[in-house]
JSON list of C-alpha atoms in Angstrom, two decimals:
[
{"chain": "A", "resi": 1, "resn": "UNK", "atom": "CA", "xyz": [-8.25, 45.29, 88.54]},
{"chain": "A", "resi": 2, "resn": "UNK", "atom": "CA", "xyz": [-5.46, 46.42, 86.28]},
{"chain": "A", "resi": 3, "resn": "UNK", "atom": "CA", "xyz": [-4.93, 50.16, 85.48]},
{"chain": "A", "resi": 4, "resn": "UNK", "atom": "CA", "xyz": [-3.98, 50.91, 81.92]},
{"chain": "A", "resi": 5, "resn": "UNK", "atom": "CA", "xyz": [-3.83, 53.47, 79.34]},
{"chain": "A", "resi": 6, "resn": "UNK", "atom": "CA", "xyz": [-5.31, 53.82, 76.01]},
{"chain": "A", "resi": 7, "resn": "UNK", "atom": "CA", "xyz": [-3.31, 55.06, 73.31]},
{"chain": "A", "resi": 8, "resn": "UNK", "atom": "CA", "xyz": [-3.79, 55.91, 69.76]},
{"chain": "A", "resi": 9, "resn": "UNK", "atom": "CA", "xyz": [-1.79, 55.39, 66.76]},
{"chain": "A", "resi": 10, "resn": "UNK", "atom": "CA", "xyz": [-2.36, 58.92, 65.62]},
{"chain": "A", "resi": 11, "resn": "UNK", "atom": "CA", "xyz": [-4.64, 61.75, 66.74]},
{"chain": "A", "resi": 12, "resn": "UNK", "atom": "CA", "xyz": [-8.70, 61.53, 66.15]},
{"chain": "A", "resi": 13, "resn": "UNK", "atom": "CA", "xyz": [-8.85, 57.48, 66.04]},
{"chain": "A", "resi": 14, "resn": "UNK", "atom": "CA", "xyz": [-11.16, 57.57, 68.99]},
{"chain": "A", "resi": 15, "resn": "UNK", "atom": "CA", "xyz": [-9.24, 57.45, 72.01]},
{"chain": "A", "resi": 16, "resn": "UNK", "atom": "CA", "xyz": [-11.69, 59.51, 74.15]},
{"chain": "A", "resi": 17, "resn": "UNK", "atom": "CA", "xyz": [-14.67, 57.47, 72.90]},
{"chain": "A", "resi": 18, "resn": "UNK", "atom": "CA", "xyz": [-12.67, 54.33, 73.53]},
{"chain": "A", "resi": 19, "resn": "UNK", "atom": "CA", "xyz": [-11.68, 55.61, 77.20]},
{"chain": "A", "resi": 20, "resn": "UNK", "atom": "CA", "xyz": [-15.40, 56.56, 77.95]},
{"chain": "A", "resi": 21, "resn": "UNK", "atom": "CA", "xyz": [-16.78, 53.57, 76.91]},
{"chain": "A", "resi": 22, "resn": "UNK", "atom": "CA", "xyz": [-14.57, 51.41, 78.86]},
{"chain": "A", "resi": 23, "resn": "UNK", "atom": "CA", "xyz": [-15.26, 53.52, 81.47]},
{"chain": "A", "resi": 24, "resn": "UNK", "atom": "CA", "xyz": [-19.11, 52.73, 81.06]},
{"chain": "A", "resi": 25, "resn": "UNK", "atom": "CA", "xyz": [-18.50, 49.11, 80.69]},
{"chain": "A", "resi": 26, "resn": "UNK", "atom": "CA", "xyz": [-16.57, 48.25, 83.63]},
{"chain": "A", "resi": 27, "resn": "UNK", "atom": "CA", "xyz": [-19.13, 51.08, 86.13]},
{"chain": "A", "resi": 28, "resn": "UNK", "atom": "CA", "xyz": [-21.72, 48.29, 84.79]},
{"chain": "A", "resi": 29, "resn": "UNK", "atom": "CA", "xyz": [-19.49, 45.80, 86.44]},
{"chain": "A", "resi": 30, "resn": "UNK", "atom": "CA", "xyz": [-19.78, 46.98, 89.70]},
{"chain": "A", "resi": 31, "resn": "UNK", "atom": "CA", "xyz": [-16.25, 48.69, 89.48]},
{"chain": "A", "resi": 32, "resn": "UNK", "atom": "CA", "xyz": [-15.10, 52.19, 90.93]},
{"chain": "A", "resi": 33, "resn": "UNK", "atom": "CA", "xyz": [-13.57, 53.71, 87.67]},
{"chain": "A", "resi": 34, "resn": "UNK", "atom": "CA", "xyz": [-12.19, 56.89, 86.99]},
{"chain": "A", "resi": 35, "resn": "UNK", "atom": "CA", "xyz": [-10.54, 58.18, 83.18]},
{"chain": "A", "resi": 36, "resn": "UNK", "atom": "CA", "xyz": [-7.70, 60.58, 83.49]},
{"chain": "A", "resi": 37, "resn": "UNK", "atom": "CA", "xyz": [-6.05, 62.63, 80.97]},
{"chain": "A", "resi": 38, "resn": "UNK", "atom": "CA", "xyz": [-2.68, 63.89, 81.79]},
{"chain": "A", "resi": 39, "resn": "UNK", "atom": "CA", "xyz": [-2.71, 66.33, 79.04]},
{"chain": "A", "resi": 40, "resn": "UNK", "atom": "CA", "xyz": [-5.73, 67.82, 76.89]},
{"chain": "A", "resi": 41, "resn": "UNK", "atom": "CA", "xyz": [-5.35, 70.36, 74.08]},
{"chain": "A", "resi": 42, "resn": "UNK", "atom": "CA", "xyz": [-7.90, 72.26, 72.28]},
{"chain": "A", "resi": 43, "resn": "UNK", "atom": "CA", "xyz": [-10.70, 74.18, 74.33]},
{"chain": "A", "resi": 44, "resn": "UNK", "atom": "CA", "xyz": [-14.30, 74.25, 72.86]},
{"chain": "A", "resi": 45, "resn": "UNK", "atom": "CA", "xyz": [-16.19, 77.04, 72.62]},
{"chain": "A", "resi": 46, "resn": "UNK", "atom": "CA", "xyz": [-20.28, 76.85, 72.83]},
{"chain": "A", "resi": 47, "resn": "UNK", "atom": "CA", "xyz": [-21.95, 80.24, 72.87]},
{"chain": "A", "resi": 48, "resn": "UNK", "atom": "CA", "xyz": [-20.81, 81.56, 76.32]},
{"chain": "A", "resi": 49, "resn": "UNK", "atom": "CA", "xyz": [-19.54, 78.44, 77.79]},
{"chain": "A", "resi": 50, "resn": "UNK", "atom": "CA", "xyz": [-16.03, 76.91, 77.29]},
{"chain": "A", "resi": 51, "resn": "UNK", "atom": "CA", "xyz": [-15.11, 73.36, 77.87]},
{"chain": "A", "resi": 52, "resn": "UNK", "atom": "CA", "xyz": [-12.53, 70.68, 76.65]},
{"chain": "A", "resi": 53, "resn": "UNK", "atom": "CA", "xyz": [-13.81, 67.82, 75.01]},
{"chain": "A", "resi": 54, "resn": "UNK", "atom": "CA", "xyz": [-12.26, 64.84, 76.63]},
{"chain": "A", "resi": 55, "resn": "UNK", "atom": "CA", "xyz": [-13.06, 65.40, 80.08]},
{"chain": "A", "resi": 56, "resn": "UNK", "atom": "CA", "xyz": [-16.73, 66.83, 79.19]},
{"chain": "A", "resi": 57, "resn": "UNK", "atom": "CA", "xyz": [-17.32, 63.39, 77.55]},
{"chain": "A", "resi": 58, "resn": "UNK", "atom": "CA", "xyz": [-15.89, 61.51, 80.75]},
{"chain": "A", "resi": 59, "resn": "UNK", "atom": "CA", "xyz": [-18.44, 63.31, 82.92]},
{"chain": "A", "resi": 60, "resn": "UNK", "atom": "CA", "xyz": [-21.46, 63.25, 80.44]},
{"chain": "A", "resi": 61, "resn": "UNK", "atom": "CA", "xyz": [-20.94, 59.50, 79.96]},
{"chain": "A", "resi": 62, "resn": "UNK", "atom": "CA", "xyz": [-20.08, 58.61, 83.49]},
{"chain": "A", "resi": 63, "resn": "UNK", "atom": "CA", "xyz": [-22.45, 56.07, 85.49]},
{"chain": "A", "resi": 64, "resn": "UNK", "atom": "CA", "xyz": [-20.52, 57.09, 88.60]},
{"chain": "A", "resi": 65, "resn": "UNK", "atom": "CA", "xyz": [-19.94, 60.42, 90.07]},
{"chain": "A", "resi": 66, "resn": "UNK", "atom": "CA", "xyz": [-16.36, 61.60, 89.08]},
{"chain": "A", "resi": 67, "resn": "UNK", "atom": "CA", "xyz": [-14.10, 63.56, 90.71]},
{"chain": "A", "resi": 68, "resn": "UNK", "atom": "CA", "xyz": [-13.62, 66.95, 88.14]},
{"chain": "A", "resi": 69, "resn": "UNK", "atom": "CA", "xyz": [-10.47, 68.08, 89.89]},
{"chain": "A", "resi": 70, "resn": "UNK", "atom": "CA", "xyz": [-8.87, 65.11, 89.21]},
{"chain": "A", "resi": 71, "resn": "UNK", "atom": "CA", "xyz": [-9.63, 64.22, 85.68]},
{"chain": "A", "resi": 72, "resn": "UNK", "atom": "CA", "xyz": [-6.93, 65.83, 84.19]},
{"chain": "A", "resi": 73, "resn": "UNK", "atom": "CA", "xyz": [-3.26, 66.98, 84.58]},
{"chain": "A", "resi": 74, "resn": "UNK", "atom": "CA", "xyz": [-2.79, 70.04, 81.85]},
{"chain": "A", "resi": 75, "resn": "UNK", "atom": "CA", "xyz": [-5.39, 71.56, 79.71]},
{"chain": "A", "resi": 76, "resn": "UNK", "atom": "CA", "xyz": [-4.40, 73.89, 77.12]},
{"chain": "A", "resi": 77, "resn": "UNK", "atom": "CA", "xyz": [-6.14, 76.33, 74.97]},
{"chain": "A", "resi": 78, "resn": "UNK", "atom": "CA", "xyz": [-4.60, 75.68, 71.53]},
{"chain": "A", "resi": 79, "resn": "UNK", "atom": "CA", "xyz": [-5.31, 72.51, 69.50]},
{"chain": "A", "resi": 80, "resn": "UNK", "atom": "CA", "xyz": [-1.97, 71.61, 69.02]},
{"chain": "A", "resi": 81, "resn": "UNK", "atom": "CA", "xyz": [0.66, 69.13, 70.24]},
{"chain": "A", "resi": 82, "resn": "UNK", "atom": "CA", "xyz": [1.20, 69.26, 74.11]},
{"chain": "A", "resi": 83, "resn": "UNK", "atom": "CA", "xyz": [4.76, 70.65, 74.03]},
{"chain": "A", "resi": 84, "resn": "UNK", "atom": "CA", "xyz": [3.36, 73.69, 71.66]},
{"chain": "A", "resi": 85, "resn": "UNK", "atom": "CA", "xyz": [0.19, 74.29, 73.11]},
{"chain": "A", "resi": 86, "resn": "UNK", "atom": "CA", "xyz": [1.70, 74.48, 76.68]},
{"chain": "A", "resi": 87, "resn": "UNK", "atom": "CA", "xyz": [5.01, 76.83, 75.36]},
{"chain": "A", "resi": 88, "resn": "UNK", "atom": "CA", "xyz": [1.99, 79.25, 73.65]},
{"chain": "A", "resi": 89, "resn": "UNK", "atom": "CA", "xyz": [0.78, 79.57, 77.27]},
{"chain": "A", "resi": 90, "resn": "UNK", "atom": "CA", "xyz": [4.18, 80.19, 78.63]},
{"chain": "A", "resi": 91, "resn": "UNK", "atom": "CA", "xyz": [3.80, 76.69, 80.33]},
{"chain": "A", "resi": 92, "resn": "UNK", "atom": "CA", "xyz": [6.21, 73.45, 80.76]},
{"chain": "A", "resi": 93, "resn": "UNK", "atom": "CA", "xyz": [4.42, 69.92, 81.46]},
{"chain": "A", "resi": 94, "resn": "UNK", "atom": "CA", "xyz": [6.21, 68.57, 84.48]},
{"chain": "A", "resi": 95, "resn": "UNK", "atom": "CA", "xyz": [5.88, 64.65, 83.96]},
{"chain": "A", "resi": 96, "resn": "UNK", "atom": "CA", "xyz": [6.86, 63.78, 87.47]},
{"chain": "A", "resi": 97, "resn": "UNK", "atom": "CA", "xyz": [3.54, 65.75, 88.23]},
{"chain": "A", "resi": 98, "resn": "UNK", "atom": "CA", "xyz": [1.67, 63.75, 86.11]},
{"chain": "A", "resi": 99, "resn": "UNK", "atom": "CA", "xyz": [2.87, 60.27, 87.62]},
{"chain": "A", "resi": 100, "resn": "UNK", "atom": "CA", "xyz": [2.37, 61.29, 90.97]},
{"chain": "A", "resi": 101, "resn": "UNK", "atom": "CA", "xyz": [-1.31, 62.04, 89.92]},
{"chain": "A", "resi": 102, "resn": "UNK", "atom": "CA", "xyz": [-1.51, 58.91, 88.71]},
{"chain": "A", "resi": 103, "resn": "UNK", "atom": "CA", "xyz": [0.02, 57.12, 91.41]},
{"chain": "A", "resi": 104, "resn": "UNK", "atom": "CA", "xyz": [-2.69, 59.07, 94.06]},
{"chain": "A", "resi": 105, "resn": "UNK", "atom": "CA", "xyz": [-5.70, 58.05, 91.70]},
{"chain": "A", "resi": 106, "resn": "UNK", "atom": "CA", "xyz": [-4.67, 54.30, 91.88]},
{"chain": "A", "resi": 107, "resn": "UNK", "atom": "CA", "xyz": [-4.87, 54.26, 95.56]},
{"chain": "A", "resi": 108, "resn": "UNK", "atom": "CA", "xyz": [-8.65, 55.61, 95.58]},
{"chain": "A", "resi": 109, "resn": "UNK", "atom": "CA", "xyz": [-10.03, 53.96, 92.47]},
{"chain": "A", "resi": 110, "resn": "UNK", "atom": "CA", "xyz": [-10.54, 50.42, 91.38]},
{"chain": "A", "resi": 111, "resn": "UNK", "atom": "CA", "xyz": [-9.49, 51.06, 87.77]},
{"chain": "A", "resi": 112, "resn": "UNK", "atom": "CA", "xyz": [-7.90, 54.25, 86.26]},
{"chain": "A", "resi": 113, "resn": "UNK", "atom": "CA", "xyz": [-7.87, 54.57, 82.63]},
{"chain": "A", "resi": 114, "resn": "UNK", "atom": "CA", "xyz": [-5.25, 57.14, 81.42]},
{"chain": "A", "resi": 115, "resn": "UNK", "atom": "CA", "xyz": [-5.64, 58.47, 77.96]},
{"chain": "A", "resi": 116, "resn": "UNK", "atom": "CA", "xyz": [-2.67, 59.73, 76.05]},
{"chain": "A", "resi": 117, "resn": "UNK", "atom": "CA", "xyz": [-2.40, 62.41, 73.94]},
{"chain": "A", "resi": 118, "resn": "UNK", "atom": "CA", "xyz": [-2.01, 62.03, 70.14]},
{"chain": "A", "resi": 119, "resn": "UNK", "atom": "CA", "xyz": [0.16, 59.34, 69.40]},
{"chain": "A", "resi": 120, "resn": "UNK", "atom": "CA", "xyz": [3.13, 57.55, 71.09]},
{"chain": "A", "resi": 121, "resn": "UNK", "atom": "CA", "xyz": [5.52, 60.14, 70.20]},
{"chain": "A", "resi": 122, "resn": "UNK", "atom": "CA", "xyz": [3.89, 63.27, 70.91]},
{"chain": "A", "resi": 123, "resn": "UNK", "atom": "CA", "xyz": [6.39, 65.39, 72.62]},
{"chain": "A", "resi": 124, "resn": "UNK", "atom": "CA", "xyz": [5.82, 66.67, 75.91]},
{"chain": "A", "resi": 125, "resn": "UNK", "atom": "CA", "xyz": [8.31, 69.46, 75.73]},
{"chain": "A", "resi": 126, "resn": "UNK", "atom": "CA", "xyz": [9.74, 71.88, 73.55]},
{"chain": "A", "resi": 127, "resn": "UNK", "atom": "CA", "xyz": [13.34, 70.47, 73.23]},
{"chain": "A", "resi": 128, "resn": "UNK", "atom": "CA", "xyz": [11.58, 66.89, 72.28]},
{"chain": "A", "resi": 129, "resn": "UNK", "atom": "CA", "xyz": [13.48, 65.15, 75.19]},
{"chain": "A", "resi": 130, "resn": "UNK", "atom": "CA", "xyz": [10.37, 63.73, 76.54]},
{"chain": "A", "resi": 131, "resn": "UNK", "atom": "CA", "xyz": [7.39, 62.00, 74.61]},
{"chain": "A", "resi": 132, "resn": "UNK", "atom": "CA", "xyz": [4.07, 60.41, 75.76]},
{"chain": "A", "resi": 133, "resn": "UNK", "atom": "CA", "xyz": [5.81, 57.19, 75.33]},
{"chain": "A", "resi": 134, "resn": "UNK", "atom": "CA", "xyz": [8.29, 57.87, 78.07]},
{"chain": "A", "resi": 135, "resn": "UNK", "atom": "CA", "xyz": [5.50, 58.56, 80.82]},
{"chain": "A", "resi": 136, "resn": "UNK", "atom": "CA", "xyz": [3.80, 55.44, 79.66]},
{"chain": "A", "resi": 137, "resn": "UNK", "atom": "CA", "xyz": [7.35, 53.72, 80.42]},
{"chain": "A", "resi": 138, "resn": "UNK", "atom": "CA", "xyz": [7.83, 55.20, 83.88]},
{"chain": "A", "resi": 139, "resn": "UNK", "atom": "CA", "xyz": [4.24, 54.59, 84.88]},
{"chain": "A", "resi": 140, "resn": "UNK", "atom": "CA", "xyz": [4.68, 50.71, 84.21]},
{"chain": "A", "resi": 141, "resn": "UNK", "atom": "CA", "xyz": [1.17, 50.46, 83.27]},
{"chain": "A", "resi": 142, "resn": "UNK", "atom": "CA", "xyz": [-0.12, 48.21, 80.25]},
{"chain": "A", "resi": 143, "resn": "UNK", "atom": "CA", "xyz": [-1.88, 49.72, 77.63]},
{"chain": "A", "resi": 144, "resn": "UNK", "atom": "CA", "xyz": [-4.69, 49.34, 75.10]},
{"chain": "A", "resi": 145, "resn": "UNK", "atom": "CA", "xyz": [-4.38, 50.49, 71.49]},
{"chain": "A", "resi": 146, "resn": "UNK", "atom": "CA", "xyz": [-6.92, 52.20, 69.57]},
{"chain": "A", "resi": 147, "resn": "UNK", "atom": "CA", "xyz": [-6.57, 52.40, 65.65]},
{"chain": "A", "resi": 148, "resn": "UNK", "atom": "CA", "xyz": [-8.65, 52.60, 62.88]},
{"chain": "A", "resi": 149, "resn": "UNK", "atom": "CA", "xyz": [-9.84, 50.05, 60.09]},
{"chain": "A", "resi": 150, "resn": "UNK", "atom": "CA", "xyz": [-9.20, 52.30, 57.31]},
{"chain": "A", "resi": 151, "resn": "UNK", "atom": "CA", "xyz": [-6.62, 52.64, 54.51]},
{"chain": "A", "resi": 152, "resn": "UNK", "atom": "CA", "xyz": [-3.41, 53.33, 56.47]},
{"chain": "A", "resi": 153, "resn": "UNK", "atom": "CA", "xyz": [-4.26, 51.49, 59.94]},
{"chain": "A", "resi": 154, "resn": "UNK", "atom": "CA", "xyz": [-1.73, 48.77, 59.34]},
{"chain": "A", "resi": 155, "resn": "UNK", "atom": "CA", "xyz": [1.39, 50.52, 58.86]},
{"chain": "A", "resi": 156, "resn": "UNK", "atom": "CA", "xyz": [0.38, 52.78, 61.69]},
{"chain": "A", "resi": 157, "resn": "UNK", "atom": "CA", "xyz": [-1.02, 49.79, 63.93]},
{"chain": "A", "resi": 158, "resn": "UNK", "atom": "CA", "xyz": [2.38, 47.82, 63.37]},
{"chain": "A", "resi": 159, "resn": "UNK", "atom": "CA", "xyz": [4.50, 50.62, 64.13]},
{"chain": "A", "resi": 160, "resn": "UNK", "atom": "CA", "xyz": [2.76, 51.57, 67.25]},
{"chain": "A", "resi": 161, "resn": "UNK", "atom": "CA", "xyz": [2.85, 47.61, 68.30]},
{"chain": "A", "resi": 162, "resn": "UNK", "atom": "CA", "xyz": [6.58, 47.52, 67.80]},
{"chain": "A", "resi": 163, "resn": "UNK", "atom": "CA", "xyz": [7.50, 50.76, 69.74]},
{"chain": "A", "resi": 164, "resn": "UNK", "atom": "CA", "xyz": [5.72, 49.31, 72.33]},
{"chain": "A", "resi": 165, "resn": "UNK", "atom": "CA", "xyz": [7.26, 45.89, 72.45]},
{"chain": "A", "resi": 166, "resn": "UNK", "atom": "CA", "xyz": [10.52, 47.35, 72.09]},
{"chain": "A", "resi": 167, "resn": "UNK", "atom": "CA", "xyz": [10.09, 49.13, 75.22]},
{"chain": "A", "resi": 168, "resn": "UNK", "atom": "CA", "xyz": [8.45, 46.10, 77.20]},
{"chain": "A", "resi": 169, "resn": "UNK", "atom": "CA", "xyz": [5.21, 47.75, 77.21]},
{"chain": "A", "resi": 170, "resn": "UNK", "atom": "CA", "xyz": [2.45, 44.83, 77.91]},
{"chain": "A", "resi": 171, "resn": "UNK", "atom": "CA", "xyz": [-0.43, 45.44, 75.39]},
{"chain": "A", "resi": 172, "resn": "UNK", "atom": "CA", "xyz": [-3.49, 44.27, 76.62]},
{"chain": "A", "resi": 173, "resn": "UNK", "atom": "CA", "xyz": [-5.29, 44.35, 73.31]},
{"chain": "A", "resi": 174, "resn": "UNK", "atom": "CA", "xyz": [-6.60, 46.45, 70.55]},
{"chain": "A", "resi": 175, "resn": "UNK", "atom": "CA", "xyz": [-9.87, 48.39, 69.73]},
{"chain": "A", "resi": 176, "resn": "UNK", "atom": "CA", "xyz": [-10.55, 48.52, 65.66]},
{"chain": "A", "resi": 177, "resn": "UNK", "atom": "CA", "xyz": [-12.79, 51.79, 65.80]},
{"chain": "A", "resi": 178, "resn": "UNK", "atom": "CA", "xyz": [-15.00, 52.81, 63.27]},
{"chain": "A", "resi": 179, "resn": "UNK", "atom": "CA", "xyz": [-15.34, 49.94, 61.51]},
{"chain": "A", "resi": 180, "resn": "UNK", "atom": "CA", "xyz": [-18.31, 50.28, 58.45]},
{"chain": "A", "resi": 181, "resn": "UNK", "atom": "CA", "xyz": [-18.00, 46.33, 57.67]},
{"chain": "A", "resi": 182, "resn": "UNK", "atom": "CA", "xyz": [-16.14, 46.76, 54.20]},
{"chain": "A", "resi": 183, "resn": "UNK", "atom": "CA", "xyz": [-13.81, 44.04, 52.86]},
{"chain": "A", "resi": 184, "resn": "UNK", "atom": "CA", "xyz": [-10.97, 46.26, 53.16]},
{"chain": "A", "resi": 185, "resn": "UNK", "atom": "CA", "xyz": [-11.50, 46.95, 56.54]},
{"chain": "A", "resi": 186, "resn": "UNK", "atom": "CA", "xyz": [-11.77, 43.53, 57.71]},
{"chain": "A", "resi": 187, "resn": "UNK", "atom": "CA", "xyz": [-9.06, 42.31, 55.63]},
{"chain": "A", "resi": 188, "resn": "UNK", "atom": "CA", "xyz": [-6.97, 45.24, 57.57]},
{"chain": "A", "resi": 189, "resn": "UNK", "atom": "CA", "xyz": [-7.98, 44.10, 60.86]},
{"chain": "A", "resi": 190, "resn": "UNK", "atom": "CA", "xyz": [-7.18, 40.18, 60.14]},
{"chain": "A", "resi": 191, "resn": "UNK", "atom": "CA", "xyz": [-3.77, 41.37, 58.94]},
{"chain": "A", "resi": 192, "resn": "UNK", "atom": "CA", "xyz": [-2.99, 43.29, 62.16]},
{"chain": "A", "resi": 193, "resn": "UNK", "atom": "CA", "xyz": [-4.08, 40.32, 64.07]},
{"chain": "A", "resi": 194, "resn": "UNK", "atom": "CA", "xyz": [-2.04, 37.94, 61.89]},
{"chain": "A", "resi": 195, "resn": "UNK", "atom": "CA", "xyz": [1.07, 39.77, 62.97]},
{"chain": "A", "resi": 196, "resn": "UNK", "atom": "CA", "xyz": [-0.21, 40.37, 66.67]},
{"chain": "A", "resi": 197, "resn": "UNK", "atom": "CA", "xyz": [-2.69, 37.92, 67.51]},
{"chain": "A", "resi": 198, "resn": "UNK", "atom": "CA", "xyz": [-4.04, 40.07, 70.75]},
{"chain": "A", "resi": 199, "resn": "UNK", "atom": "CA", "xyz": [-7.44, 40.37, 72.34]},
{"chain": "A", "resi": 200, "resn": "UNK", "atom": "CA", "xyz": [-9.33, 42.58, 70.53]},
{"chain": "A", "resi": 201, "resn": "UNK", "atom": "CA", "xyz": [-12.81, 44.42, 70.05]},
{"chain": "A", "resi": 202, "resn": "UNK", "atom": "CA", "xyz": [-14.09, 45.97, 66.91]},
{"chain": "A", "resi": 203, "resn": "UNK", "atom": "CA", "xyz": [-16.33, 48.80, 67.22]},
{"chain": "A", "resi": 204, "resn": "UNK", "atom": "CA", "xyz": [-18.85, 50.23, 64.26]},
{"chain": "A", "resi": 205, "resn": "UNK", "atom": "CA", "xyz": [-19.05, 53.52, 62.79]},
{"chain": "A", "resi": 206, "resn": "UNK", "atom": "CA", "xyz": [-21.58, 55.59, 64.94]},
{"chain": "A", "resi": 207, "resn": "UNK", "atom": "CA", "xyz": [-23.96, 57.66, 63.37]},
{"chain": "A", "resi": 208, "resn": "UNK", "atom": "CA", "xyz": [-24.04, 60.00, 66.82]},
{"chain": "A", "resi": 209, "resn": "UNK", "atom": "CA", "xyz": [-21.99, 59.91, 69.67]},
{"chain": "A", "resi": 210, "resn": "UNK", "atom": "CA", "xyz": [-24.70, 59.37, 71.91]},
{"chain": "A", "resi": 211, "resn": "UNK", "atom": "CA", "xyz": [-25.46, 56.13, 70.65]},
{"chain": "A", "resi": 212, "resn": "UNK", "atom": "CA", "xyz": [-22.44, 55.25, 73.05]},
{"chain": "A", "resi": 213, "resn": "UNK", "atom": "CA", "xyz": [-25.12, 54.61, 75.49]},
{"chain": "A", "resi": 214, "resn": "UNK", "atom": "CA", "xyz": [-26.04, 51.71, 73.79]},
{"chain": "A", "resi": 215, "resn": "UNK", "atom": "CA", "xyz": [-22.72, 50.07, 72.86]},
{"chain": "A", "resi": 216, "resn": "UNK", "atom": "CA", "xyz": [-21.57, 47.25, 74.87]},
{"chain": "A", "resi": 217, "resn": "UNK", "atom": "CA", "xyz": [-17.57, 45.73, 74.70]},
{"chain": "A", "resi": 218, "resn": "UNK", "atom": "CA", "xyz": [-17.98, 43.40, 77.01]},
{"chain": "A", "resi": 219, "resn": "UNK", "atom": "CA", "xyz": [-18.58, 40.30, 74.31]},
{"chain": "A", "resi": 220, "resn": "UNK", "atom": "CA", "xyz": [-15.30, 40.78, 73.31]},
{"chain": "A", "resi": 221, "resn": "UNK", "atom": "CA", "xyz": [-11.87, 39.17, 73.96]},
{"chain": "A", "resi": 222, "resn": "UNK", "atom": "CA", "xyz": [-10.51, 42.53, 74.80]},
{"chain": "A", "resi": 223, "resn": "UNK", "atom": "CA", "xyz": [-13.11, 43.07, 77.76]},
{"chain": "A", "resi": 224, "resn": "UNK", "atom": "CA", "xyz": [-12.47, 39.54, 79.14]},
{"chain": "A", "resi": 225, "resn": "UNK", "atom": "CA", "xyz": [-8.92, 40.20, 79.28]},
{"chain": "A", "resi": 226, "resn": "UNK", "atom": "CA", "xyz": [-9.34, 43.50, 80.89]},
{"chain": "A", "resi": 227, "resn": "UNK", "atom": "CA", "xyz": [-12.24, 41.95, 83.40]},
{"chain": "A", "resi": 228, "resn": "UNK", "atom": "CA", "xyz": [-9.63, 39.14, 84.57]},
{"chain": "A", "resi": 229, "resn": "UNK", "atom": "CA", "xyz": [-6.10, 40.86, 84.52]},
{"chain": "A", "resi": 230, "resn": "UNK", "atom": "CA", "xyz": [-4.51, 41.67, 87.63]},
{"chain": "A", "resi": 231, "resn": "UNK", "atom": "CA", "xyz": [-1.82, 44.14, 88.76]},
{"chain": "A", "resi": 232, "resn": "UNK", "atom": "CA", "xyz": [1.27, 43.52, 90.47]},
{"chain": "A", "resi": 233, "resn": "UNK", "atom": "CA", "xyz": [1.95, 46.97, 90.37]},
{"chain": "A", "resi": 234, "resn": "UNK", "atom": "CA", "xyz": [2.85, 48.78, 93.53]}
]
């Protein structure tokens, strides 16, 4: 099996939802699967409890016991771009540490799903010298792109795919998330696929996140690609 990234065209497009869904569906195939969030921001306070949404989602919906200590590289309290959230806490993100963690996880798990933060060009340092995209390039892992179906998605998705193509990053497929079935959304999907005829999955807009337990992605061309794709990465 292939380890891979789940990246988004923007923030709040559903990367964590898709990462969790892919994790569950691959686990159902009998694979030992872990998600990994290199950098997460935005501590959530619920009464006396505090947690981070991304890793909490992984643990809540995983069908296997996950190693909590290795689900995440950095966590910052402020809901902001990683570079700024780190700066507020007097820290710097060490990308080599992240890459080392990813390599170690790949030795232990059948599939490691690395979830990005925001869009591709989110900066990881205050000088803007290193972005999430730079880490993806160095990891040498392919990606699954998560995008919206609503107005604006054509431009955002095509720009994201162009950036990945220029850096010779393999795109395993696209997930169109939050579809309500409108004519405009269907045309948006068709237009994007006309430019980039990739394996894909279309996910409906859910009324509640718990419906993820009933949602399957296994009958899609994207999941077929993920299931059959083999890695040659050391």
